[in-house]
């Protein structure tokens, strides 16, 4: 692997290393420019989303200890674009003495859904009923106790709903059990909507939590985020925010992280409640609205947090911000679509990731903010659809 020392700005400014060259690393670059920080990204390839825009992006693998150590030598702090760095590589990285955020002990709870469920349960935080299951008989026993269908998950490696199945009867999971290893069985939560709590915490313990958002999923992929979540019960909001802050402290999480939760409607006039679905320890799709809708974006905040700088204001810039994800269509002419969209909606903010278009792939997002939620939703939806090629005017 070819590694050169990244050039740093005069004045003692640090180099922030990010393992992984995806869109999250890419979106750290604008705030890095403004803060005079130099980003150094360990990139999957020369054309990765971040490699196209950061000043230093050596190509190497997050699975190879030698690549990660050679890369880390040139960084003052190391953080992540994704959660897939294996434990042995993380251990070797920490042993070099370079600060790593979040630390492997915390990251484990975002990498392994069983470890996460065990820890949350030990902390007394609200979770769906769950168990590890090793075969059809154990799954059947779980389903008979907690009701069918059951949500079955692979403990590691899932994203965008891959690694999650709704099972109506145990034999349906035969193929997963044939692969061996434990699976996570969860009660199918009768939620009314999905919410996310985004938090930043620095190594010295300062923490900040953004307003809770609603995430709207289509076929297991988040397509829209409403900030703040409309009509959210204030005591649920306060409780869920407290839970996220408590988790940050108990798990010693550093950097930006998200707690995904399910809102459960109250019955017979009682207040709604919630359970925690999962944790993501990095800037998160549910926080992309903050680039335009919050005084401090999650990407700026993440850089501040991992450097142990004071955190920024997480207040909203407008009553509402709506984020629409742009999923790849089946054409490759994105640039011409700009002219039309920019003319049609001067308040629209487009963020693309420099990725090639493939069906279903997240290639960018749009943000709009203002006072009229339904108008904002319609504008965000139209822009995303237009960039996806599903509407033509
Ligand atoms: P991923 O790691 O792929 O993001 P998640 O655990 O977030 O997987 O699950 C993906 C989706 O599956 C969730 O957004 C939710 O819609 C649904 N889901 C997950 N767990 C449950 C559950 N226990 N009950 C009902 N739906 C669930």
PDB file of N, CA, C and O in Angstrom, residues 19-69:
ATOM      1  N   UNK A  19     -11.374   5.451   8.399  1.00  0.00           N
ATOM      2  CA  UNK A  19     -11.269   4.147   7.747  1.00  0.00           C
ATOM      3  C   UNK A  19     -12.534   3.904   6.944  1.00  0.00           C
ATOM      4  O   UNK A  19     -13.632   3.813   7.506  1.00  0.00           O
ATOM      5  N   UNK A  20     -12.363   3.837   5.630  1.00  0.00           N
ATOM      6  CA  UNK A  20     -13.502   3.643   4.733  1.00  0.00           C
ATOM      7  C   UNK A  20     -13.783   4.911   3.943  1.00  0.00           C
ATOM      8  O   UNK A  20     -13.851   6.002   4.513  1.00  0.00           O
ATOM      9  N   UNK A  21     -13.934   4.771   2.640  1.00  0.00           N
ATOM     10  CA  UNK A  21     -14.059   5.936   1.764  1.00  0.00           C
ATOM     11  C   UNK A  21     -15.456   6.154   1.223  1.00  0.00           C
ATOM     12  O   UNK A  21     -15.624   6.655   0.112  1.00  0.00           O
ATOM     13  N   UNK A  22     -16.466   5.816   1.995  1.00  0.00           N
ATOM     14  CA  UNK A  22     -17.847   5.964   1.530  1.00  0.00           C
ATOM     15  C   UNK A  22     -18.372   7.378   1.664  1.00  0.00           C
ATOM     16  O   UNK A  22     -17.622   8.326   1.923  1.00  0.00           O
ATOM     17  N   UNK A  23     -19.703   7.499   1.544  1.00  0.00           N
ATOM     18  CA  UNK A  23     -20.287   8.849   1.544  1.00  0.00           C
ATOM     19  C   UNK A  23     -20.176   9.563   2.884  1.00  0.00           C
ATOM     20  O   UNK A  23     -20.167  10.788   2.928  1.00  0.00           O
ATOM     21  N   UNK A  24     -20.091   8.813   3.984  1.00  0.00           N
ATOM     22  CA  UNK A  24     -20.002   9.499   5.278  1.00  0.00           C
ATOM     23  C   UNK A  24     -18.662  10.210   5.391  1.00  0.00           C
ATOM     24  O   UNK A  24     -18.580  11.362   5.826  1.00  0.00           O
ATOM     25  N   UNK A  25     -17.599   9.532   4.980  1.00  0.00           N
ATOM     26  CA  UNK A  25     -16.280  10.179   4.971  1.00  0.00           C
ATOM     27  C   UNK A  25     -16.292  11.371   4.018  1.00  0.00           C
ATOM     28  O   UNK A  25     -15.747  12.440   4.318  1.00  0.00           O
ATOM     29  N   UNK A  26     -16.942  11.193   2.884  1.00  0.00           N
ATOM     30  CA  UNK A  26     -17.017  12.279   1.899  1.00  0.00           C
ATOM     31  C   UNK A  26     -17.685  13.520   2.489  1.00  0.00           C
ATOM     32  O   UNK A  26     -17.232  14.644   2.304  1.00  0.00           O
ATOM     33  N   UNK A  27     -18.784  13.306   3.240  1.00  0.00           N
ATOM     34  CA  UNK A  27     -19.518  14.460   3.769  1.00  0.00           C
ATOM     35  C   UNK A  27     -18.823  15.119   4.958  1.00  0.00           C
ATOM     36  O   UNK A  27     -19.254  16.175   5.420  1.00  0.00           O
ATOM     37  N   UNK A  28     -17.734  14.507   5.445  1.00  0.00           N
ATOM     38  CA  UNK A  28     -16.909  15.181   6.469  1.00  0.00           C
ATOM     39  C   UNK A  28     -16.002  16.225   5.841  1.00  0.00           C
ATOM     40  O   UNK A  28     -15.433  17.065   6.557  1.00  0.00           O
ATOM     41  N   UNK A  29     -15.823  16.168   4.514  1.00  0.00           N
ATOM     42  CA  UNK A  29     -14.837  17.060   3.895  1.00  0.00           C
ATOM     43  C   UNK A  29     -15.222  18.547   3.940  1.00  0.00           C
ATOM     44  O   UNK A  29     -14.379  19.370   4.290  1.00  0.00           O
ATOM     45  N   UNK A  30     -16.477  18.933   3.618  1.00  0.00           N
ATOM     46  CA  UNK A  30     -16.782  20.382   3.714  1.00  0.00           C
ATOM     47  C   UNK A  30     -16.519  20.966   5.105  1.00  0.00           C
ATOM     48  O   UNK A  30     -15.834  21.991   5.208  1.00  0.00           O
ATOM     49  N   UNK A  31     -17.002  20.359   6.207  1.00  0.00           N
ATOM     50  CA  UNK A  31     -16.651  20.941   7.511  1.00  0.00           C
ATOM     51  C   UNK A  31     -15.157  20.860   7.809  1.00  0.00           C
ATOM     52  O   UNK A  31     -14.618  21.746   8.491  1.00  0.00           O
ATOM     53  N   UNK A  32     -14.469  19.836   7.304  1.00  0.00           N
ATOM     54  CA  UNK A  32     -13.022  19.757   7.534  1.00  0.00           C
ATOM     55  C   UNK A  32     -12.322  20.949   6.892  1.00  0.00           C
ATOM     56  O   UNK A  32     -11.403  21.535   7.471  1.00  0.00           O
ATOM     57  N   UNK A  33     -12.775  21.336   5.709  1.00  0.00           N
ATOM     58  CA  UNK A  33     -12.199  22.513   5.037  1.00  0.00           C
ATOM     59  C   UNK A  33     -12.371  23.734   5.933  1.00  0.00           C
ATOM     60  O   UNK A  33     -11.431  24.492   6.184  1.00  0.00           O
ATOM     61  N   UNK A  34     -13.586  23.910   6.444  1.00  0.00           N
ATOM     62  CA  UNK A  34     -13.861  25.110   7.242  1.00  0.00           C
ATOM     63  C   UNK A  34     -13.121  25.120   8.568  1.00  0.00           C
ATOM     64  O   UNK A  34     -12.773  26.183   9.079  1.00  0.00           O
ATOM     65  N   UNK A  35     -12.877  23.953   9.123  1.00  0.00           N
ATOM     66  CA  UNK A  35     -12.166  23.877  10.405  1.00  0.00           C
ATOM     67  C   UNK A  35     -10.652  23.755  10.200  1.00  0.00           C
ATOM     68  O   UNK A  35      -9.907  23.612  11.166  1.00  0.00           O
ATOM     69  N   UNK A  36     -10.207  23.752   8.959  1.00  0.00           N
ATOM     70  CA  UNK A  36      -8.784  23.651   8.625  1.00  0.00           C
ATOM     71  C   UNK A  36      -8.180  22.311   9.047  1.00  0.00           C
ATOM     72  O   UNK A  36      -6.992  22.214   9.357  1.00  0.00           O
ATOM     73  N   UNK A  37      -9.004  21.300   9.050  1.00  0.00           N
ATOM     74  CA  UNK A  37      -8.532  19.950   9.381  1.00  0.00           C
ATOM     75  C   UNK A  37      -8.179  19.233   8.077  1.00  0.00           C
ATOM     76  O   UNK A  37      -8.795  19.484   7.045  1.00  0.00           O
ATOM     77  N   UNK A  38      -7.216  18.339   8.153  1.00  0.00           N
ATOM     78  CA  UNK A  38      -6.880  17.537   6.979  1.00  0.00           C
ATOM     79  C   UNK A  38      -7.460  16.141   7.155  1.00  0.00           C
ATOM     80  O   UNK A  38      -7.206  15.481   8.163  1.00  0.00           O
ATOM     81  N   UNK A  39      -8.250  15.703   6.184  1.00  0.00           N
ATOM     82  CA  UNK A  39      -8.776  14.339   6.234  1.00  0.00           C
ATOM     83  C   UNK A  39      -7.861  13.396   5.460  1.00  0.00           C
ATOM     84  O   UNK A  39      -7.374  13.724   4.374  1.00  0.00           O
ATOM     85  N   UNK A  40      -7.626  12.240   6.059  1.00  0.00           N
ATOM     86  CA  UNK A  40      -6.845  11.183   5.437  1.00  0.00           C
ATOM     87  C   UNK A  40      -7.732   9.951   5.481  1.00  0.00           C
ATOM     88  O   UNK A  40      -8.132   9.507   6.550  1.00  0.00           O
ATOM     89  N   UNK A  41      -8.094   9.442   4.307  1.00  0.00           N
ATOM     90  CA  UNK A  41      -9.101   8.370   4.252  1.00  0.00           C
ATOM     91  C   UNK A  41      -8.474   7.082   3.727  1.00  0.00           C
ATOM     92  O   UNK A  41      -7.828   7.089   2.680  1.00  0.00           O
ATOM     93  N   UNK A  42      -8.656   6.004   4.471  1.00  0.00           N
ATOM     94  CA  UNK A  42      -8.237   4.687   3.975  1.00  0.00           C
ATOM     95  C   UNK A  42      -9.362   4.195   3.076  1.00  0.00           C
ATOM     96  O   UNK A  42     -10.448   3.850   3.533  1.00  0.00           O
ATOM     97  N   UNK A  43      -9.071   4.188   1.778  1.00  0.00           N
ATOM     98  CA  UNK A  43     -10.138   4.066   0.796  1.00  0.00           C
ATOM     99  C   UNK A  43     -10.124   2.703   0.110  1.00  0.00           C
ATOM    100  O   UNK A  43      -9.065   2.147  -0.155  1.00  0.00           O
ATOM    101  N   UNK A  44     -11.308   2.209  -0.220  1.00  0.00           N
ATOM    102  CA  UNK A  44     -11.450   0.913  -0.897  1.00  0.00           C
ATOM    103  C   UNK A  44     -10.884   0.968  -2.313  1.00  0.00           C
ATOM    104  O   UNK A  44     -10.485  -0.051  -2.865  1.00  0.00           O
ATOM    105  N   UNK A  45     -10.887   2.137  -2.924  1.00  0.00           N
ATOM    106  CA  UNK A  45     -10.401   2.257  -4.297  1.00  0.00           C
ATOM    107  C   UNK A  45     -10.234   3.724  -4.634  1.00  0.00           C
ATOM    108  O   UNK A  45     -10.701   4.590  -3.892  1.00  0.00           O
ATOM    109  N   UNK A  46      -9.573   4.025  -5.752  1.00  0.00           N
ATOM    110  CA  UNK A  46      -9.327   5.426  -6.100  1.00  0.00           C
ATOM    111  C   UNK A  46     -10.598   6.198  -6.453  1.00  0.00           C
ATOM    112  O   UNK A  46     -10.598   7.426  -6.433  1.00  0.00           O
ATOM    113  N   UNK A  47     -11.670   5.487  -6.766  1.00  0.00           N
ATOM    114  CA  UNK A  47     -12.916   6.159  -7.154  1.00  0.00           C
ATOM    115  C   UNK A  47     -13.972   6.131  -6.054  1.00  0.00           C
ATOM    116  O   UNK A  47     -15.140   6.433  -6.311  1.00  0.00           O
ATOM    117  N   UNK A  48     -13.592   5.735  -4.833  1.00  0.00           N
ATOM    118  CA  UNK A  48     -14.584   5.699  -3.741  1.00  0.00           C
ATOM    119  C   UNK A  48     -15.113   7.110  -3.514  1.00  0.00           C
ATOM    120  O   UNK A  48     -14.446   8.106  -3.834  1.00  0.00           O
ATOM    121  N   UNK A  49     -16.324   7.198  -2.951  1.00  0.00           N
ATOM    122  CA  UNK A  49     -17.015   8.494  -2.799  1.00  0.00           C
ATOM    123  C   UNK A  49     -16.125   9.545  -2.131  1.00  0.00           C
ATOM    124  O   UNK A  49     -16.053  10.696  -2.580  1.00  0.00           O
ATOM    125  N   UNK A  50     -15.420   9.168  -1.061  1.00  0.00           N
ATOM    126  CA  UNK A  50     -14.578  10.141  -0.353  1.00  0.00           C
ATOM    127  C   UNK A  50     -13.263  10.381  -1.073  1.00  0.00           C
ATOM    128  O   UNK A  50     -12.728  11.499  -1.059  1.00  0.00           O
ATOM    129  N   UNK A  51     -12.731   9.344  -1.723  1.00  0.00           N
ATOM    130  CA  UNK A  51     -11.421   9.482  -2.386  1.00  0.00           C
ATOM    131  C   UNK A  51     -11.468  10.579  -3.455  1.00  0.00           C
ATOM    132  O   UNK A  51     -10.449  11.206  -3.752  1.00  0.00           O
ATOM    133  N   UNK A  52     -12.649  10.825  -3.997  1.00  0.00           N
ATOM    134  CA  UNK A  52     -12.779  11.850  -5.051  1.00  0.00           C
ATOM    135  C   UNK A  52     -12.649  13.265  -4.495  1.00  0.00           C
ATOM    136  O   UNK A  52     -12.442  14.197  -5.263  1.00  0.00           O
ATOM    137  N   UNK A  53     -12.781  13.456  -3.174  1.00  0.00           N
ATOM    138  CA  UNK A  53     -12.829  14.835  -2.661  1.00  0.00           C
ATOM    139  C   UNK A  53     -11.863  15.145  -1.521  1.00  0.00           C
ATOM    140  O   UNK A  53     -11.662  16.318  -1.194  1.00  0.00           O
ATOM    141  N   UNK A  54     -11.265  14.155  -0.871  1.00  0.00           N
ATOM    142  CA  UNK A  54     -10.377  14.470   0.260  1.00  0.00           C
ATOM    143  C   UNK A  54      -8.933  14.604  -0.241  1.00  0.00           C
ATOM    144  O   UNK A  54      -8.584  14.056  -1.282  1.00  0.00           O
ATOM    145  N   UNK A  55      -8.091  15.332   0.518  1.00  0.00           N
ATOM    146  CA  UNK A  55      -6.726  15.568   0.022  1.00  0.00           C
ATOM    147  C   UNK A  55      -5.834  14.333   0.059  1.00  0.00           C
ATOM    148  O   UNK A  55      -4.828  14.286  -0.649  1.00  0.00           O
ATOM    149  N   UNK A  56      -6.167  13.353   0.861  1.00  0.00           N
ATOM    150  CA  UNK A  56      -5.298  12.183   0.977  1.00  0.00           C
ATOM    151  C   UNK A  56      -6.160  10.944   1.138  1.00  0.00           C
ATOM    152  O   UNK A  56      -6.953  10.855   2.080  1.00  0.00           O
ATOM    153  N   UNK A  57      -6.033   9.995   0.215  1.00  0.00           N
ATOM    154  CA  UNK A  57      -6.891   8.800   0.262  1.00  0.00           C
ATOM    155  C   UNK A  57      -6.115   7.575  -0.212  1.00  0.00           C
ATOM    156  O   UNK A  57      -6.362   7.054  -1.303  1.00  0.00           O
ATOM    157  N   UNK A  58      -5.157   7.096   0.598  1.00  0.00           N
ATOM    158  CA  UNK A  58      -4.452   5.885   0.197  1.00  0.00           C
ATOM    159  C   UNK A  58      -5.420   4.726   0.046  1.00  0.00           C
ATOM    160  O   UNK A  58      -6.371   4.604   0.815  1.00  0.00           O
ATOM    161  N   UNK A  59      -5.168   3.894  -0.962  1.00  0.00           N
ATOM    162  CA  UNK A  59      -6.043   2.748  -1.194  1.00  0.00           C
ATOM    163  C   UNK A  59      -5.528   1.564  -0.384  1.00  0.00           C
ATOM    164  O   UNK A  59      -4.346   1.231  -0.417  1.00  0.00           O
ATOM    165  N   UNK A  60      -6.397   0.981   0.414  1.00  0.00           N
ATOM    166  CA  UNK A  60      -6.019  -0.168   1.230  1.00  0.00           C
ATOM    167  C   UNK A  60      -7.260  -0.810   1.799  1.00  0.00           C
ATOM    168  O   UNK A  60      -8.376  -0.326   1.593  1.00  0.00           O
ATOM    169  N   UNK A  61      -7.052  -1.897   2.536  1.00  0.00           N
ATOM    170  CA  UNK A  61      -8.196  -2.647   3.055  1.00  0.00           C
ATOM    171  C   UNK A  61      -8.319  -2.518   4.567  1.00  0.00           C
ATOM    172  O   UNK A  61      -7.335  -2.682   5.286  1.00  0.00           O
ATOM    173  N   UNK A  62      -9.555  -2.301   5.011  1.00  0.00           N
ATOM    174  CA  UNK A  62      -9.806  -2.240   6.455  1.00  0.00           C
ATOM    175  C   UNK A  62      -9.708  -3.621   7.096  1.00  0.00           C
ATOM    176  O   UNK A  62      -9.769  -3.747   8.311  1.00  0.00           O
ATOM    177  N   UNK A  63      -9.543  -4.660   6.267  1.00  0.00           N
ATOM    178  CA  UNK A  63      -9.430  -6.028   6.808  1.00  0.00           C
ATOM    179  C   UNK A  63      -7.972  -6.417   7.042  1.00  0.00           C
ATOM    180  O   UNK A  63      -7.693  -7.437   7.667  1.00  0.00           O
ATOM    181  N   UNK A  64      -7.033  -5.603   6.510  1.00  0.00           N
ATOM    182  CA  UNK A  64      -5.607  -5.937   6.585  1.00  0.00           C
ATOM    183  C   UNK A  64      -4.920  -5.115   7.668  1.00  0.00           C
ATOM    184  O   UNK A  64      -4.855  -3.871   7.566  1.00  0.00           O
ATOM    185  N   UNK A  65      -4.352  -5.797   8.662  1.00  0.00           N
ATOM    186  CA  UNK A  65      -3.705  -5.080   9.763  1.00  0.00           C
ATOM    187  C   UNK A  65      -2.590  -4.177   9.225  1.00  0.00           C
ATOM    188  O   UNK A  65      -2.473  -3.011   9.637  1.00  0.00           O
ATOM    189  N   UNK A  66      -1.785  -4.682   8.306  1.00  0.00           N
ATOM    190  CA  UNK A  66      -0.647  -3.884   7.802  1.00  0.00           C
ATOM    191  C   UNK A  66      -1.128  -2.585   7.147  1.00  0.00           C
ATOM    192  O   UNK A  66      -0.540  -1.523   7.341  1.00  0.00           O
ATOM    193  N   UNK A  67      -2.184  -2.674   6.358  1.00  0.00           N
ATOM    194  CA  UNK A  67      -2.719  -1.479   5.686  1.00  0.00           C
ATOM    195  C   UNK A  67      -3.208  -0.461   6.728  1.00  0.00           C
ATOM    196  O   UNK A  67      -2.908   0.734   6.641  1.00  0.00           O
ATOM    197  N   UNK A  68      -3.938  -0.956   7.708  1.00  0.00           N
ATOM    198  CA  UNK A  68      -4.523  -0.049   8.704  1.00  0.00           C
ATOM    199  C   UNK A  68      -3.424   0.598   9.555  1.00  0.00           C
ATOM    200  O   UNK A  68      -3.472   1.806   9.835  1.00  0.00           O
ATOM    201  N   UNK A  69      -2.396  -0.170   9.907  1.00  0.00           N
ATOM    202  CA  UNK A  69      -1.326   0.405  10.741  1.00  0.00           C
ATOM    203  C   UNK A  69      -0.503   1.423   9.956  1.00  0.00           C
ATOM    204  O   UNK A  69      -0.135   2.486  10.496  1.00  0.00           O
TER     205      UNK A  69
END
